[in-house]
Coordinates of C-alpha atoms and ligand atoms in Angstrom, one line a residue:
X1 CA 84.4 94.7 143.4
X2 CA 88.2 94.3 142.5
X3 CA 88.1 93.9 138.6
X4 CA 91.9 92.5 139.1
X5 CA 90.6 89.4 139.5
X6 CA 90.0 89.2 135.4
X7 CA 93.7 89.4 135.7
X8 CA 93.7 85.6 137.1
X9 CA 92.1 83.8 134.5
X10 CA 95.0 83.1 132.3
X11 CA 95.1 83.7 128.5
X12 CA 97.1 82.6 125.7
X13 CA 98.0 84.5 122.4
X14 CA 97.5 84.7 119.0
X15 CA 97.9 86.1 115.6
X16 CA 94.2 85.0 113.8
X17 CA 94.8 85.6 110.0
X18 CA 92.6 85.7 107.4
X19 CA 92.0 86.8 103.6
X20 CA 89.0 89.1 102.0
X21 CA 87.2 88.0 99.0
X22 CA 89.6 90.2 97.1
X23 CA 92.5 88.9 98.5
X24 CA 93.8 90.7 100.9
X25 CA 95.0 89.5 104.1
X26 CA 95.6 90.6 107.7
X27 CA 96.2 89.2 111.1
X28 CA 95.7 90.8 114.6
X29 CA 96.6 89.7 117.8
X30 CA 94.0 87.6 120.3
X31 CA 94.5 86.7 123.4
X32 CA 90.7 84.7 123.9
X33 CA 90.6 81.1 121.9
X34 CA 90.0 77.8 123.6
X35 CA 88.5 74.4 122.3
X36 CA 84.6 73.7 123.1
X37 CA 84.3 70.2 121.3
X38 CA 86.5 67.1 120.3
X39 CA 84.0 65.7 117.9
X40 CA 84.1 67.7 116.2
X41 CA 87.0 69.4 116.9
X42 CA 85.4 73.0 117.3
X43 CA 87.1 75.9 118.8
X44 CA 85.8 79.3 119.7
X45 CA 87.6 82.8 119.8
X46 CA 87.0 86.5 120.0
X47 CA 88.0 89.4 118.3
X48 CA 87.3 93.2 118.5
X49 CA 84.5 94.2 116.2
X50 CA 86.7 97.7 114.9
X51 CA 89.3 95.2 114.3
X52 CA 90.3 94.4 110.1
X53 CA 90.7 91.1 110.9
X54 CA 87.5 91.0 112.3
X55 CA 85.7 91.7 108.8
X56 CA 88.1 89.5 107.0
X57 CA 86.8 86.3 109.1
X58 CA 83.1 87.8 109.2
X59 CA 82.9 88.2 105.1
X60 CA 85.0 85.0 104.4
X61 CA 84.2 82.3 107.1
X62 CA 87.5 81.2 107.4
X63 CA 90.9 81.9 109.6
X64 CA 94.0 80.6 110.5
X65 CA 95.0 80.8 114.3
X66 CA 98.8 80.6 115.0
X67 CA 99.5 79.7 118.8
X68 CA 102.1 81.7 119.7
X69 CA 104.9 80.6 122.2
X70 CA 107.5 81.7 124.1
X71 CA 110.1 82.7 122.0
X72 CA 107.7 84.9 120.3
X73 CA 109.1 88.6 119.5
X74 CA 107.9 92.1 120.4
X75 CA 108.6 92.7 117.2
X76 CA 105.5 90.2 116.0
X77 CA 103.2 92.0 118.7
X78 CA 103.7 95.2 117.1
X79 CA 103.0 94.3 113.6
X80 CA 100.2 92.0 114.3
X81 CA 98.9 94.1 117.1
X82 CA 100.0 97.9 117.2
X83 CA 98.7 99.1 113.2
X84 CA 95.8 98.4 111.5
X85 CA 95.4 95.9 108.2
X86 CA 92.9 98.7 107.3
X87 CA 96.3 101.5 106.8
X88 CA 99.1 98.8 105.9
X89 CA 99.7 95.2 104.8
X90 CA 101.1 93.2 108.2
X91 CA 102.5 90.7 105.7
X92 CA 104.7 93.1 103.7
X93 CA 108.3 92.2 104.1
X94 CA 107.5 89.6 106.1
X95 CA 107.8 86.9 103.7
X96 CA 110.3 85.2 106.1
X97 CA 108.1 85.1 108.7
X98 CA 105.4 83.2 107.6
X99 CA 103.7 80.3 105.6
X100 CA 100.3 80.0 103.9
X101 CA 98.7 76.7 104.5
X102 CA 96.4 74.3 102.4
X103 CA 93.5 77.2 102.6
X104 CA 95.6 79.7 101.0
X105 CA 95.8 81.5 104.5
X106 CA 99.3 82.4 106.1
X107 CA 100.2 80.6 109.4
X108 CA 102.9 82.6 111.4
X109 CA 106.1 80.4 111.6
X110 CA 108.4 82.5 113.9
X111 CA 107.8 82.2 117.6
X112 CA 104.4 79.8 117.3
X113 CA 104.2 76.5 118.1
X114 CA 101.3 75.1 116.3
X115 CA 98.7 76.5 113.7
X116 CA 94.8 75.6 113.2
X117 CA 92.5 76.8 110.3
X118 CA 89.2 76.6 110.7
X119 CA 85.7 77.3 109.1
X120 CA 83.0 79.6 111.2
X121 CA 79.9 77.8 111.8
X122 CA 78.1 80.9 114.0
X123 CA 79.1 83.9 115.3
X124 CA 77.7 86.2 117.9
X125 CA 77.8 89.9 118.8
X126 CA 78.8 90.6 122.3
X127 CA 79.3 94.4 122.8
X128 CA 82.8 95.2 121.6
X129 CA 83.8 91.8 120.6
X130 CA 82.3 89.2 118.0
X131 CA 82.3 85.8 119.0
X132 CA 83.3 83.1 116.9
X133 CA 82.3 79.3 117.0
X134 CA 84.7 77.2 114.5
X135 CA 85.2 73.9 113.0
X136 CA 88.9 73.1 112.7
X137 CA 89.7 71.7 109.2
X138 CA 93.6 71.9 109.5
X139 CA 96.0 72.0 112.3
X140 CA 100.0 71.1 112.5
X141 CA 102.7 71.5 115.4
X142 CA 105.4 73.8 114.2
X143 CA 107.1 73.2 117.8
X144 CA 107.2 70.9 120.1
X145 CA 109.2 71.7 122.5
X146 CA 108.3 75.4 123.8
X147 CA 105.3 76.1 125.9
X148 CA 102.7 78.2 124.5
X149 CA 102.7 82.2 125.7
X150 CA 100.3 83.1 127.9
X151 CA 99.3 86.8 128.9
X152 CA 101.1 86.9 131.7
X153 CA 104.3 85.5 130.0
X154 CA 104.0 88.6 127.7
X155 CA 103.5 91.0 130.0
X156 CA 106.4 90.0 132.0
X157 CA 109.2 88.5 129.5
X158 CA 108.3 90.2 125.9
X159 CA 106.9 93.1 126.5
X160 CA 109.6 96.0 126.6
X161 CA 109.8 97.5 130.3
X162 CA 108.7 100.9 130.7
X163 CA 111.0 104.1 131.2
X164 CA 112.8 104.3 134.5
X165 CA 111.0 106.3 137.0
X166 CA 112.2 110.2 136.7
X167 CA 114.6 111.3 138.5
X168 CA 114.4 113.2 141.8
X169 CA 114.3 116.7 141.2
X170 CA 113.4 116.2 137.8
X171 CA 110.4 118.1 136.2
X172 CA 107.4 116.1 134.9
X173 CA 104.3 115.8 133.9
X174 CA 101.3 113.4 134.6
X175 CA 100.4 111.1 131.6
X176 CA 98.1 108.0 131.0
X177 CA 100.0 104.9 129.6
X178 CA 98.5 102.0 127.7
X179 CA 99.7 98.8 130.0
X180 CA 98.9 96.7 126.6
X181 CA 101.1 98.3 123.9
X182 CA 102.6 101.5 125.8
X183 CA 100.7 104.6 123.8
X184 CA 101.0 107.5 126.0
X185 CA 97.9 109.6 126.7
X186 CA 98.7 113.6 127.3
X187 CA 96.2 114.9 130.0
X188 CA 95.6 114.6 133.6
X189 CA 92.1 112.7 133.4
X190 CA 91.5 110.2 131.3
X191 CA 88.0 109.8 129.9
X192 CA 86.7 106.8 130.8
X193 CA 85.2 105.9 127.5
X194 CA 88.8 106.4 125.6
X195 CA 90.1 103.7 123.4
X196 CA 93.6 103.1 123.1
X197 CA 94.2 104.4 118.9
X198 CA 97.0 101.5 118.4
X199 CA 95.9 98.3 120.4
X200 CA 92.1 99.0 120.8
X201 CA 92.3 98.5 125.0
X202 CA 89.8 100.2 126.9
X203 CA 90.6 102.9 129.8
X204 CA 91.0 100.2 132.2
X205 CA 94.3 99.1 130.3
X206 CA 95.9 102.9 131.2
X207 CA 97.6 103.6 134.0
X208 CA 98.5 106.8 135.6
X209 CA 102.2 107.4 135.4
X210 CA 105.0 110.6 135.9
X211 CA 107.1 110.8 132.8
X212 CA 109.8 113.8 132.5
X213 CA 109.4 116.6 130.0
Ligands
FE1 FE1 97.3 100.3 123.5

């Protein structure tokens, strides 16, 4: 079975925001949303259980998606993506960088095209990831004009290209590096259960690489 075919199905991104009961809010990066009905107009997304985020929409019932595009920034992966809402607040010194709609929740304006808040109507648990089922109650187009980033797009145009092979001659050691957000694991085996510590991807999202010491 070659698992690379997941790779085909073609993804979008996100940053899904939402606020706790105490007011607090976060954001993480998705890359599963679609629409499931026009009337109503009902989307459905997924988002890692261990994620913040993930308890923010859970407890509150409400979240803002912002569609991110092609002129999105690295820089927007890694806060939204790389830390955790649990150890800092994504939206500190960010004021520039974002808006809070009619629900109180922020909408990323950099680098997004479009923004749609919504209200949960069910949820289910599916392993790792919680599934959510939404009724959109607000939505706007922040750009019209560039196309919406897929995964692909990201791994190919945003994301920062990895370190140059080593030089020959040069000594080095074997390492396991996160395809997703670039975390290095030390070791020559990887155990097959290990979760990447900044972006959450499971061992198939490592790859076996030479780095010099
Ligand atoms: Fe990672």
């Amino acid at each position: 079975m070659d698992t690379s075919a997941l790779f085909k199905i073609s993804y979008g991104l996100f940053v899904l925001t939402a606020k706790g009961k105490d007011g607090r809010k976060s954001g993480c990066i998705i890359n599963t949303a679609m629409q499931v009905t026009s009337n109503p107009v009902r989307i459905c997304f997924t988002v890692n259980k261990a994620n913040f985020t993930h308890d923010l929409v859970l407890e509150s019932g409400r979240f803002t998606l912002s569609v991110l595009s092609e002129k999105a920034s690295f820089a927007t992966f890694q806060r939204f993506g790389f830390q955790s809402g649990r150890d800092v607040d994504k939206f500190a010194g960010f004021e520039d960088g974002f808006q809070c709609g009619a629900n109180g929740l922020p909408y990323i304006t950099a680098g997004t095209n479009a923004w749609l808040s919504g209200e949960v109507v069910q949820h289910f648990d599916v392993g790792t990831h919680r599934l959510f089922v939404a009724d959109v109650t607000d939505m706007a187009v922040l750009d019209d004009k560039t196309p919406s980033a897929t995964y692909t797009y990201y791994q190919e145009h945003i994301k920062p290209k990895p370190q140059a092979a080593p030089k020959p001659g040069a000594k080095t050691k074997t390492v396991w590096r996160c395809r997703i957000c670039g975390y290095i694991y030390e070791g020559e085996t990887l155990p097959p259960d290990f979760v990447c510590p900044i972006c959450k991807h499971g061992a198939s999202d490592f790859e076996k690489v030479e780095v010099e010491i």
